[in-house]
Coordinates of C-alpha atoms in Angstrom, one line a residue:
Chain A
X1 CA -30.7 9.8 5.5
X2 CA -27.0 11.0 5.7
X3 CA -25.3 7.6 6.5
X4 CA -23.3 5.1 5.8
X5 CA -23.2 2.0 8.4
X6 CA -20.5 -0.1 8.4
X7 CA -19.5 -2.1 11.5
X8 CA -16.1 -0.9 11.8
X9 CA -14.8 2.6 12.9
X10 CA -15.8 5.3 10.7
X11 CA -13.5 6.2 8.1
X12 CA -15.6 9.0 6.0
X13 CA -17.9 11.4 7.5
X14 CA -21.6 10.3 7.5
X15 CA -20.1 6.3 8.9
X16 CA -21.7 5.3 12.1
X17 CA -21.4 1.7 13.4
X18 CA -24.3 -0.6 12.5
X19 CA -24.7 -4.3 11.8
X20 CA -24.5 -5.6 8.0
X21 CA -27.7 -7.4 7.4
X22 CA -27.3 -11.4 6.6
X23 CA -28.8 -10.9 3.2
X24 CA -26.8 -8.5 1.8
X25 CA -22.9 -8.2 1.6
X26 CA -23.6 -3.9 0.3
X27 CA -26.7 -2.1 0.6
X28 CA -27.2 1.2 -0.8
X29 CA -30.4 3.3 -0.7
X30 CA -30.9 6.1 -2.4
X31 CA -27.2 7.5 -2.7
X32 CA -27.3 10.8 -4.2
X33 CA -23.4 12.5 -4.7
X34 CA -23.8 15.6 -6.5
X35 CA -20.4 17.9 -7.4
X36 CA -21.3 21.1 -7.8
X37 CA -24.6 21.3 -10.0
X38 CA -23.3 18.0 -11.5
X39 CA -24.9 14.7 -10.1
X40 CA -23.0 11.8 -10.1
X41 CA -25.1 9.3 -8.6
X42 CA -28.8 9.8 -8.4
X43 CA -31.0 8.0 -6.0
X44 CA -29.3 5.0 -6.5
X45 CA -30.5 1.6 -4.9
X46 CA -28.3 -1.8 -5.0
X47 CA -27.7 -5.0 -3.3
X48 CA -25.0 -7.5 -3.3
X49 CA -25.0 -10.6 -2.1
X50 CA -22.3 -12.0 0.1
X51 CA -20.0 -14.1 -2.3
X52 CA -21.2 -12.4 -5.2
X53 CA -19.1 -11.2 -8.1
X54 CA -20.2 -8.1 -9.7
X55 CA -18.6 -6.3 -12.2
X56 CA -20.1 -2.0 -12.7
X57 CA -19.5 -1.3 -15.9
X58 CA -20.1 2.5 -17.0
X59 CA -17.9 4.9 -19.6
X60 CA -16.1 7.6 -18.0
X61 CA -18.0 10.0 -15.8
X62 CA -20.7 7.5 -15.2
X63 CA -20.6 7.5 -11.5
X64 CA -18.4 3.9 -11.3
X65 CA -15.6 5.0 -9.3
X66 CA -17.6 7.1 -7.0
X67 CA -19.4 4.5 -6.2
X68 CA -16.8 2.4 -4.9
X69 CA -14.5 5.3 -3.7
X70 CA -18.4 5.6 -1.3
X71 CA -18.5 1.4 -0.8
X72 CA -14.4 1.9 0.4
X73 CA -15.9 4.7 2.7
X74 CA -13.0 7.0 0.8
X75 CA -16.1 9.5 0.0
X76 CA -18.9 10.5 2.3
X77 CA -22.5 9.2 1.6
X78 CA -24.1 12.5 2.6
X79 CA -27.6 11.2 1.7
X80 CA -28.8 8.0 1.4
X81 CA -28.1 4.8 3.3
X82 CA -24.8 2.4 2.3
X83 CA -24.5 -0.7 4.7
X84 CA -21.1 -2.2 4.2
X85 CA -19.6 -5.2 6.1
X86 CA -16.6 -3.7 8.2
X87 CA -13.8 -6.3 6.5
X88 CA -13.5 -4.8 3.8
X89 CA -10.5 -4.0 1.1
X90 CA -9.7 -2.3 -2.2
X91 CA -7.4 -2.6 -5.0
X92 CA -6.4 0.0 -7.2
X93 CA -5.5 0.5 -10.5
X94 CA -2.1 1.0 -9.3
X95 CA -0.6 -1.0 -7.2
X96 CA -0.2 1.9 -4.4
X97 CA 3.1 0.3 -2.5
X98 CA 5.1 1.9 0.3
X99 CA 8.2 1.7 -1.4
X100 CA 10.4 1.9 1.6
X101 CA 8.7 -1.2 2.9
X102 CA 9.4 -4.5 2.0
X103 CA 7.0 -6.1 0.2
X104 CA 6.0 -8.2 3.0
X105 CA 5.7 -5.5 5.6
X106 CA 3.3 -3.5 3.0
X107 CA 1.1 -7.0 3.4
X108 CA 1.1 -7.0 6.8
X109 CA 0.4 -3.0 7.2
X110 CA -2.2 -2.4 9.4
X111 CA -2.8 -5.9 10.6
X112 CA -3.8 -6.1 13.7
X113 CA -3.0 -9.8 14.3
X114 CA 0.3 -11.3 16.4
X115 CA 1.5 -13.3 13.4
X116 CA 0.8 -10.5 10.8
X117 CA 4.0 -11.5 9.0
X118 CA 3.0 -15.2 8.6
X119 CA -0.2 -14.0 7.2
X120 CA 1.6 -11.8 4.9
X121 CA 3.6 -14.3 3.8
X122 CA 0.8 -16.8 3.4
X123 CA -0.9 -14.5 1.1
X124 CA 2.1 -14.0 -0.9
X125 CA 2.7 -17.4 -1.2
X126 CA -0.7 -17.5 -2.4
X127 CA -0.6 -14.9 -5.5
X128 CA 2.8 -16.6 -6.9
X129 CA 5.2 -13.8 -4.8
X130 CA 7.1 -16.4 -2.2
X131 CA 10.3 -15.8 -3.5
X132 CA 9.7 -11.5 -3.3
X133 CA 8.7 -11.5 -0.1
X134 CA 11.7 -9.0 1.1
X135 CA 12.0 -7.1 -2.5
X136 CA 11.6 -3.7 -2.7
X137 CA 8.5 -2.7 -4.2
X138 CA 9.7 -0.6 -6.9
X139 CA 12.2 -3.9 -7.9
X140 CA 8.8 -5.7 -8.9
X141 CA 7.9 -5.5 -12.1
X142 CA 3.7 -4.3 -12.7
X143 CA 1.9 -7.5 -12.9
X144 CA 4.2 -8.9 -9.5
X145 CA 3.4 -5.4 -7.9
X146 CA -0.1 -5.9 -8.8
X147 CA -0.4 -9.3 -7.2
X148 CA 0.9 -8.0 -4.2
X149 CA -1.6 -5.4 -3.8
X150 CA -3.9 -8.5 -4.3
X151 CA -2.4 -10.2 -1.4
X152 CA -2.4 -6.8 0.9
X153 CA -6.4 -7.2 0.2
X154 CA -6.7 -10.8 0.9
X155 CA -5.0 -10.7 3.9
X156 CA -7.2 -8.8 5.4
X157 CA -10.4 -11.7 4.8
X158 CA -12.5 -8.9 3.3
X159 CA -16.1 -9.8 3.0
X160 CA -16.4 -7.5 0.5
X161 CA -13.2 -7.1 -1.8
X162 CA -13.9 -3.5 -4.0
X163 CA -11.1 -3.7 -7.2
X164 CA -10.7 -0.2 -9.3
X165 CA -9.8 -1.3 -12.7
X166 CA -7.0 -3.0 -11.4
X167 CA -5.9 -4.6 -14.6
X168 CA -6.1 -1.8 -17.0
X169 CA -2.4 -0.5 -16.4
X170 CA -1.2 -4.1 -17.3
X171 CA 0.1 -5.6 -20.4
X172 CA -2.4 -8.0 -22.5
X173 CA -0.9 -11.1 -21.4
X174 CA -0.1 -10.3 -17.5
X175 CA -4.2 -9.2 -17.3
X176 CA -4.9 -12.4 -18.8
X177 CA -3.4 -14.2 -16.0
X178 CA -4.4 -12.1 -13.6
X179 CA -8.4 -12.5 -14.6
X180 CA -7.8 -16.1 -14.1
X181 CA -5.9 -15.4 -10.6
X182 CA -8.7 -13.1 -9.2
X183 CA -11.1 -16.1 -10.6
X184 CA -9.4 -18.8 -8.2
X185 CA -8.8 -16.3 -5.8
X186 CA -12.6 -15.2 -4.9
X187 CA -13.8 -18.9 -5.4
X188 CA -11.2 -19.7 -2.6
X189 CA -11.9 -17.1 -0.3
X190 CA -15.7 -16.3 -1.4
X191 CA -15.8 -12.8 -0.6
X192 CA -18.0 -10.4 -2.4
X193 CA -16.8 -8.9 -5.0
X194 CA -17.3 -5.0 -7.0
X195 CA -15.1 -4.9 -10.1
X196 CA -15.1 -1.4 -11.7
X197 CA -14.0 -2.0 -15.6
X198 CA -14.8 -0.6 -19.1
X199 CA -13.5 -3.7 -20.3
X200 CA -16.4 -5.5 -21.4
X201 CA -14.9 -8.9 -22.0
X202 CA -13.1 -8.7 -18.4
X203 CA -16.7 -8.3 -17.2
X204 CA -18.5 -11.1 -18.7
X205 CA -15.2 -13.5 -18.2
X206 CA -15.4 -12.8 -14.1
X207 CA -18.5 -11.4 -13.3
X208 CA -22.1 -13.3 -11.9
X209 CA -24.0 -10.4 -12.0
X210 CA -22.5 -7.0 -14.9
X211 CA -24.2 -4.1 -14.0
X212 CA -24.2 -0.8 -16.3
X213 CA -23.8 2.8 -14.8
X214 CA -25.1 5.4 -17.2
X215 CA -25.4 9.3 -15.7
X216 CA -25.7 8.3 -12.2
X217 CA -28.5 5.1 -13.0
X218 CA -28.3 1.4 -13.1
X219 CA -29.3 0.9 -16.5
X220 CA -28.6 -2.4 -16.9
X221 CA -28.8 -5.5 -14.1
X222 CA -27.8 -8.7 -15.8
X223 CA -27.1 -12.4 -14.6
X224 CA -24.2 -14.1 -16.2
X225 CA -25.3 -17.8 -16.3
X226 CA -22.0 -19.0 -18.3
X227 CA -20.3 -21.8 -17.0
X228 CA -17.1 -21.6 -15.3
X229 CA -14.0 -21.5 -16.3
X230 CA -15.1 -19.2 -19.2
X231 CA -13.4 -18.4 -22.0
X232 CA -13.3 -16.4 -25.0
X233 CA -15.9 -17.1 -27.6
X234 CA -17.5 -19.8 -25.8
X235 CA -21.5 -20.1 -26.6
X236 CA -23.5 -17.3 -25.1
X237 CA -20.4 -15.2 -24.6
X238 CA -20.5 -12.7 -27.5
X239 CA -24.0 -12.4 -27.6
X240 CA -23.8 -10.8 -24.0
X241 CA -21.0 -9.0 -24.9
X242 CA -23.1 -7.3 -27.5
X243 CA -25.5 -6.5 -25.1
X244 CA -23.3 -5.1 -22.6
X245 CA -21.4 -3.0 -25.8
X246 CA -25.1 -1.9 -26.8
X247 CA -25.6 -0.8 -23.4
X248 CA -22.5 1.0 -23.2
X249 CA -23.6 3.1 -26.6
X250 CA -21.1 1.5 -28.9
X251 CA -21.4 -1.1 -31.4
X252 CA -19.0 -3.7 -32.2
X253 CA -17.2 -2.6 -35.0
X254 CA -16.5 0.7 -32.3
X255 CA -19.3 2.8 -34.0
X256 CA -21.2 5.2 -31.5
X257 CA -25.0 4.1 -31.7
Chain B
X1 CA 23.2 -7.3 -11.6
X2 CA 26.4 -9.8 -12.1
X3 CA 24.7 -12.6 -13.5
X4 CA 25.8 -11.4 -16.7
X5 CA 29.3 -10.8 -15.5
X6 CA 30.3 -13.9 -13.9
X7 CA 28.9 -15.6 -17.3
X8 CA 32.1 -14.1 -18.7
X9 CA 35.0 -14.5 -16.5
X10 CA 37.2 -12.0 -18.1
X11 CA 34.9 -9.2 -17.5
X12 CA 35.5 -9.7 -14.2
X13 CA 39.1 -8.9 -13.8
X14 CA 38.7 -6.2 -16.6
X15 CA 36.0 -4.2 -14.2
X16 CA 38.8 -4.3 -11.4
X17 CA 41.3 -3.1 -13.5
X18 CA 38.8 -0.6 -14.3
X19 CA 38.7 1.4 -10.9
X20 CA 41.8 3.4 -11.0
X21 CA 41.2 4.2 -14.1
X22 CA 37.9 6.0 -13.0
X23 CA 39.9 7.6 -10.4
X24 CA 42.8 9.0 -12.3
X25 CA 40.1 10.1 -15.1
X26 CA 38.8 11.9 -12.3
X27 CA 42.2 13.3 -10.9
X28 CA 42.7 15.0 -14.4
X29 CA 41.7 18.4 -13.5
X30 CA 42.7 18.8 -10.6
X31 CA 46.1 17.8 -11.4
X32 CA 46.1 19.8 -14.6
X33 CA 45.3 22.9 -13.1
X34 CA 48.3 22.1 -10.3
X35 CA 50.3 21.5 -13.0
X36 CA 49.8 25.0 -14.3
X37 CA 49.7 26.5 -11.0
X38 CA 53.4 25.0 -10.3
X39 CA 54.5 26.1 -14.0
X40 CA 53.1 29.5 -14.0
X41 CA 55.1 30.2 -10.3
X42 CA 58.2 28.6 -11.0
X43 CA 58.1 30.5 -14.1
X44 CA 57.8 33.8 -12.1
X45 CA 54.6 35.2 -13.0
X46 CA 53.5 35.5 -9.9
X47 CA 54.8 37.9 -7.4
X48 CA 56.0 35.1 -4.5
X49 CA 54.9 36.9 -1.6
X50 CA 51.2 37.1 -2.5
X51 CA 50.7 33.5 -4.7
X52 CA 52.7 31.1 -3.6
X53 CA 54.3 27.8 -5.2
X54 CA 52.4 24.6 -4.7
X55 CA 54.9 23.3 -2.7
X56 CA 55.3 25.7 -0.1
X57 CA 51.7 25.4 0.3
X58 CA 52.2 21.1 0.8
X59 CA 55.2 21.9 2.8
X60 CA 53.4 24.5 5.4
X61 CA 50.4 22.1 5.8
X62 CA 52.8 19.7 6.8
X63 CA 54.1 22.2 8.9
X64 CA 51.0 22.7 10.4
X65 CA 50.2 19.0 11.1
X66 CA 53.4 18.5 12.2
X67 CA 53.6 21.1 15.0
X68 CA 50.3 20.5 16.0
X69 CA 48.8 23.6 15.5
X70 CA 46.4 21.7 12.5
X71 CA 44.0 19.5 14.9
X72 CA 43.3 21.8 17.5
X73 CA 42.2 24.5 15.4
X74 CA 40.1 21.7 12.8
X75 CA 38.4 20.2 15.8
X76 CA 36.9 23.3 16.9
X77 CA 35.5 24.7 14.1
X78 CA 34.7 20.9 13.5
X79 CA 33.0 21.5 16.5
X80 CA 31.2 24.3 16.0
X81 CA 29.6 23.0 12.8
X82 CA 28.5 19.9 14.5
X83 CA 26.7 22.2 17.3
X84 CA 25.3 25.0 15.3
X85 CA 23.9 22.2 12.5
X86 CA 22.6 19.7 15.9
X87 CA 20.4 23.3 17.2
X88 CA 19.8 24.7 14.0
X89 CA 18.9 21.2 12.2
X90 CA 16.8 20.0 15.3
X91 CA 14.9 23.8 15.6
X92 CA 14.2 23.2 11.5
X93 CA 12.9 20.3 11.7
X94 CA 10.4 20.3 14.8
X95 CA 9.2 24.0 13.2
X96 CA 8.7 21.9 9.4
X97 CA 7.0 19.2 11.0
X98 CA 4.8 21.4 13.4
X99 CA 3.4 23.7 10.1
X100 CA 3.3 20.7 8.0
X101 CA 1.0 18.6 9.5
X102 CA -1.5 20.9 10.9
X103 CA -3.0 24.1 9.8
X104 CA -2.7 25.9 13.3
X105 CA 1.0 25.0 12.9
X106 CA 1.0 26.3 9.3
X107 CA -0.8 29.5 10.0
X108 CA 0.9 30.1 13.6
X109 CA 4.6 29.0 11.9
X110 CA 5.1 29.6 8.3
X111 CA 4.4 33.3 8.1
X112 CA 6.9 34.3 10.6
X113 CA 10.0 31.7 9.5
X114 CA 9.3 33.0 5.8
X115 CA 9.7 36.3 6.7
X116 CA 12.7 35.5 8.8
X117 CA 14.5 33.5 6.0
X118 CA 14.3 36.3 3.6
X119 CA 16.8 38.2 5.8
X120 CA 20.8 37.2 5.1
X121 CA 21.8 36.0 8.4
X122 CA 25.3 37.1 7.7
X123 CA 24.1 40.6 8.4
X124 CA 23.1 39.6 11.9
X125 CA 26.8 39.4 12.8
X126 CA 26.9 43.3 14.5
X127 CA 24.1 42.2 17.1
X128 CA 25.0 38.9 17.4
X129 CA 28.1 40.3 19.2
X130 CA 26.5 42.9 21.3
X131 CA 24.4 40.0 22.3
X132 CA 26.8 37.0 22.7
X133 CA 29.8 38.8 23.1
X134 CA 32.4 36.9 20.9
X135 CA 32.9 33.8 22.3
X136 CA 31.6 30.3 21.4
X137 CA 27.5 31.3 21.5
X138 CA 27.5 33.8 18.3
X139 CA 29.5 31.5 15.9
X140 CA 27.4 28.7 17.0
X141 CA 24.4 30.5 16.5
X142 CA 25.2 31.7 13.1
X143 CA 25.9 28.3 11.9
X144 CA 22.4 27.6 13.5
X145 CA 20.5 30.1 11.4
X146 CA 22.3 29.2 8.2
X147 CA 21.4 25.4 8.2
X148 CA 17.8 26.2 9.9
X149 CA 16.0 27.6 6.9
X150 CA 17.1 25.3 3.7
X151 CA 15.9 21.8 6.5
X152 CA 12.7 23.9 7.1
X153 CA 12.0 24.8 3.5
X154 CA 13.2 21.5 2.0
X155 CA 11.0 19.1 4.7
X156 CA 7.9 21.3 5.0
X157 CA 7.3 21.4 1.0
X158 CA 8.7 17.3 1.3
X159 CA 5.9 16.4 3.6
X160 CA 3.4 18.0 1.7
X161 CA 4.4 16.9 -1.9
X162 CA 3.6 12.8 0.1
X163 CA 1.6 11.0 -2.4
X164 CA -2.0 11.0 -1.2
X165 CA -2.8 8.4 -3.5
X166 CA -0.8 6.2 -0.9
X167 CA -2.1 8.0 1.8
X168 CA -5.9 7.2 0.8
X169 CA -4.6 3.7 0.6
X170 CA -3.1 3.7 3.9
X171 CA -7.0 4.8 4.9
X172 CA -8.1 1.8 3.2
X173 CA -5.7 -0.1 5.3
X174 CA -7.2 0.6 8.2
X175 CA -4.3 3.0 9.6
X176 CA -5.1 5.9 12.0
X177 CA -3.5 9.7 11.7
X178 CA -0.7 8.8 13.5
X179 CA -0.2 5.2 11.8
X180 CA -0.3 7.5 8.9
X181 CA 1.8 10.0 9.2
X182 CA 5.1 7.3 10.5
X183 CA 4.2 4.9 7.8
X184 CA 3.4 7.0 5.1
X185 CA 3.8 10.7 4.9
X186 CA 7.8 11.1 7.2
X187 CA 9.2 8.2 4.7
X188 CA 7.8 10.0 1.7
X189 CA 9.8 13.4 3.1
X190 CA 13.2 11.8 3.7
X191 CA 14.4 12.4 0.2
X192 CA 13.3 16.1 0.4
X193 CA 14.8 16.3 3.9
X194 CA 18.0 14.6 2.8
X195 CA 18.4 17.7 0.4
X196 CA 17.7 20.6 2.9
X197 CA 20.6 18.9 5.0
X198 CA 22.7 19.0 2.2
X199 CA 21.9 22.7 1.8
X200 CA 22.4 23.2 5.5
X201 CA 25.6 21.9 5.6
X202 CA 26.7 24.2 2.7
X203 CA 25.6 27.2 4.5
X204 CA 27.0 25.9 7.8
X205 CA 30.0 26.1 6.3
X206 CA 29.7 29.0 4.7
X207 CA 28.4 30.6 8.1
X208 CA 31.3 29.4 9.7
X209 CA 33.7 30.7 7.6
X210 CA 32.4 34.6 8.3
X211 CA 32.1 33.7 11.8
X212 CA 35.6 32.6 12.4
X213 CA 36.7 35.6 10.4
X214 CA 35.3 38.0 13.6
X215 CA 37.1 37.6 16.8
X216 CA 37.8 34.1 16.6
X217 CA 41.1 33.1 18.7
X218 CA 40.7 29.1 17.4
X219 CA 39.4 27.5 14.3
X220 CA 40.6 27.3 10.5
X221 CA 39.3 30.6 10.0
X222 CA 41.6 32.0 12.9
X223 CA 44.7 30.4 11.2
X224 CA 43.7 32.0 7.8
X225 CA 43.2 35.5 9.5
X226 CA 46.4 35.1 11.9
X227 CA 48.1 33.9 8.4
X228 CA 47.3 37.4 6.6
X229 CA 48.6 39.0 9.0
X230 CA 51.7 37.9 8.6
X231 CA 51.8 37.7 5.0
X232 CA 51.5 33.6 4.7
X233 CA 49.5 33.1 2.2
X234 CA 50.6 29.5 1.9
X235 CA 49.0 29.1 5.2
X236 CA 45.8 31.0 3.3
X237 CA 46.0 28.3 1.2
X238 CA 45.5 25.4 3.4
X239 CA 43.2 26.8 5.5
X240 CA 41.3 27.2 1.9
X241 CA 42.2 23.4 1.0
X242 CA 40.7 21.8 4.6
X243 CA 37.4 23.8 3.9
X244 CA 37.4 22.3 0.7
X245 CA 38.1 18.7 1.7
X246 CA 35.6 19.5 4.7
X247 CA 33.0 19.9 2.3
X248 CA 34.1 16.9 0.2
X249 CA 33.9 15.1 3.6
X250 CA 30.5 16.0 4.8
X251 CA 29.1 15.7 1.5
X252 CA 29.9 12.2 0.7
X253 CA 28.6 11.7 4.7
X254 CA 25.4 12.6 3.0
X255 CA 25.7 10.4 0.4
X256 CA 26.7 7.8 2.9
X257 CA 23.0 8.3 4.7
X258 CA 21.1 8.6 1.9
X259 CA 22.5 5.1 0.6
X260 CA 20.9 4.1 3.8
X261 CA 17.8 6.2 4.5
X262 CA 17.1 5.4 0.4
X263 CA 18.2 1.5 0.1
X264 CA 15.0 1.2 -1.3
X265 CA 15.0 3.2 -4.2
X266 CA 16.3 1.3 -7.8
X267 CA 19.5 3.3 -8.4
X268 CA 20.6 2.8 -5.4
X269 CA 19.5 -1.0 -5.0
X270 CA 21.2 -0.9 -8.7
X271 CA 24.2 0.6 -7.6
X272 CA 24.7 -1.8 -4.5
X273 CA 24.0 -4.9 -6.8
X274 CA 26.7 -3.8 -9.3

């Protein structure tokens, strides 16, 4: 009971050090967060693989951000047991930039490495941001402050990379390219991924493995066997987006079931 | 920013041609009401010993350059601003930044310096003199008090209005408390501190105004008070002009340092580019 192992320093309370099991990139036993009388997550159980790509689907108030707020160690895990590997990094749905830093040196922040500005620069490079490396984050427009918050993660070489609906503040077209950047991104790097959406599509265009959150529960565990690249439309694609949309309670004309 | 600009070469010269125009839109008033001033004198609606023309009041401040009596006087209540704002500034900050980022220094600090900056420290003038005699050390301390409270207020309620949603993210990035707190949470107060200094230098001067009224043998304020004695109220005059263009002066200082401290916000990225 009452911890969360990780093997890097403790950042909430209930974290001592421990040793993430080969298996598993995330293993969570019987997490219980209750607020007030109201239980967010009950007994919960899950495993990811290293590598993995999971997207946690869930409407509002289903437990979904909790849970990674508890995987980023941002929220204690008062009972249960949640193993996370100690590399690990978070986007959010807003970028979350120092803005008096250049957007290089909020890249490099925290790194603990002699050539953390190379790095940084590398991994701007790498999300299409060489030539903003010394802009002023509030200069960047939201899909080029979004990509650096992207690169701030890589940098680090998280083994398990936890993303907060980090498209949903974008424009149609920007999120479009950045689903396909995240894609290439984690089959580059291979880290495992958590993607909190309610965008159903996003889910079943990313994800291996779509799991539902309903009132605290895993209520759905699915395998996504589509070939990549997906797209749109392709054969098997809306029939598992009807699935995940029953799942979720709606239909697809937008009807509650 | 002058992409567009140098596209078309003639709005080039015209935005050049533009500047003086700003500033003479911007002279306007001030001339307009000199204008008045000078016409309502000459005129003789004013008795000439108690307003005087605009320029006697030019010609005495030349006066006052010119025989040297100006400088001395400006550099020491120059002086005494610099000092009372260095003790005062310094004593407001280290107090904000002790209750700001601990409790103990919240519970131990705030109480007591809210209470204190309820009381006008204008009426602590009688003791200050009992105390400090009337030399340098009350003036000084005056000034001190005045610009003490508006740094305090303004930085304390700065440090914690700092976003915590970058503060979380900061945790996220692996930075300790005190990683935190240099990176993160002082930046984030700079624009909140940068307008408790403004504040502090207009009760500085304010402060040292009174404080040169009391037993001061130097200082603008001495001038202005010698100056009624004898009936000079051109002299009054200046002595009111150089606090004015005092203020002017440390305000656009200000400005200066918050163009710097802030490079990184858009307007003034926008203004720089421009």
């Amino acid at each position: 009971m009452n911890m969360l192992t990780e093997i890097a320093p403790a950042q909430a309370p209930g974290v001592t050090p421990g040793v993430t099991g080969e298996k598993f990139a995330v293993e969570v036993r019987g997490l219980t967060r209750e607020f007030g009388t109201n239980s967010v997550l009950r007994n919960l159980d899950l495993q990811l693989r290293p590598g993995e790509f999971t997207a946690l689907l869930g409407r509002s108030g289903s437990g979904k951000s909790t849970l990674l707020r508890t995987l980023a160690g941002l929220d204690a895990a008062p009972e249960g047991t949640v193993t996370v590997p100690a590399a690990r990094a978070v986007v959010f749905q807003e970028p979350r930039l120092l803005p008096w830093k250049r957007v290089w040196q909020n890249v490099a922040l925290g790194l603990r490495v002699k050539d953390a500005r190379k790095r940084a620069e590398e991994a701007l490079e790498e999300v299409g941001l060489g030539h903003r490396l010394k802009a002023w984050p509030l200069t960047l427009s939201g899909g080029e402050a979004q990509r650096a918050a992207l690169a701030r993660a890589l940098v680090r070489s998280p083994k398990l990379l936890l993303l907060d609906e980090p498209f949903a503040a974008l424009d149609a077209l920007t999120r479009l390219r950045m689903q396909a950047m995240v894609a290439a991104l984690w089959q580059a790097h291979q880290p495992a991924v958590l993607l909190v959406t309610h965008d159903v599509d996003e889910a079943v265009l990313l994800a291996d493995r779509i799991l539902v959150l309903d009132h605290g529960r895993i209520a759905l565990d699915l395998t996504v066997e589509l070939p990549r690249p997906r797209r749109h439309g392709a054969p098997g694609f809306n029939a598992l987006r009807a699935k995940l949309l029953d799942a979720l309670g709606v239909r697809e004309d937008g009807a509650t079931v | 920013m002058s992409v567009s600009l140098t596209a078309l070469p003639a709005t080039g010269t015209m935005r050049r041609r533009f500047v003086p125009v700003r500033l003479l839109r911007q002279l306007m008033v001030p001339g307009a009401i000199i204008a008045l001033w000078y016409a309502l004198t000459v005129h003789g609606y004013f008795d000439a010993q108690t307003m005087p023309t605009p320029q006697a009041v030019g010609l005495s401040f030349w006066q006052l350059i010119v025989t040297g009596q100006m400088w001395p006087n400006l550099l020491i209540s120059l002086q005494r601003v610099a000092l009372g704002l260095a003790f005062g500034g310094s004593l407001g900050i280290i107090l904000a930044l002790a209750s700001s980022l601990s409790r103990f220094g919240e519970d131990s600090i705030d109480a007591t310096v809210q209470m204190a900056r309820t009381l006008p420290h204008l009426a602590l003038i009688p003791l200050m003199i009992l105390w400090f005699g009337i030399g340098e050390t009350p003036k000084i301390v005056l000034i001190a008090l005045g610009s003490l409270f508006p740094i305090y207020l303004n930085l304390f309620s700065a440090v914690r209005a700092a976003d915590p949603k970058l503060i979380e993210a900061a945790s996220t990035l692996g930075l300790s408390h005190v990683e935190t707190i240099f990176h993160v949470i002082l930046p984030a107060a700079v624009p909140g501190f940068l307008v408790g200094l403004r504040q502090a230098l207009g009760a500085s001067w304010i402060s040292l105004v009174v404080a040169e009224q009391i037993n001061a043998s130097s200082g603008i304020g001495y001038l202005v008070m010698n100056a009624r004695d004898f009936l000079r109220t051109d002299i009054i005059f200046d002595g009111l002009i150089v606090y004015a263009l005092l203020g002017l002066a440390t305000d656009q200082a200000v400005r200066a340092l918050e163009r710097y401290l802030l490079a990184w916000r858009p307007s003034i990225i926008a203004a720089k580019g421009a």
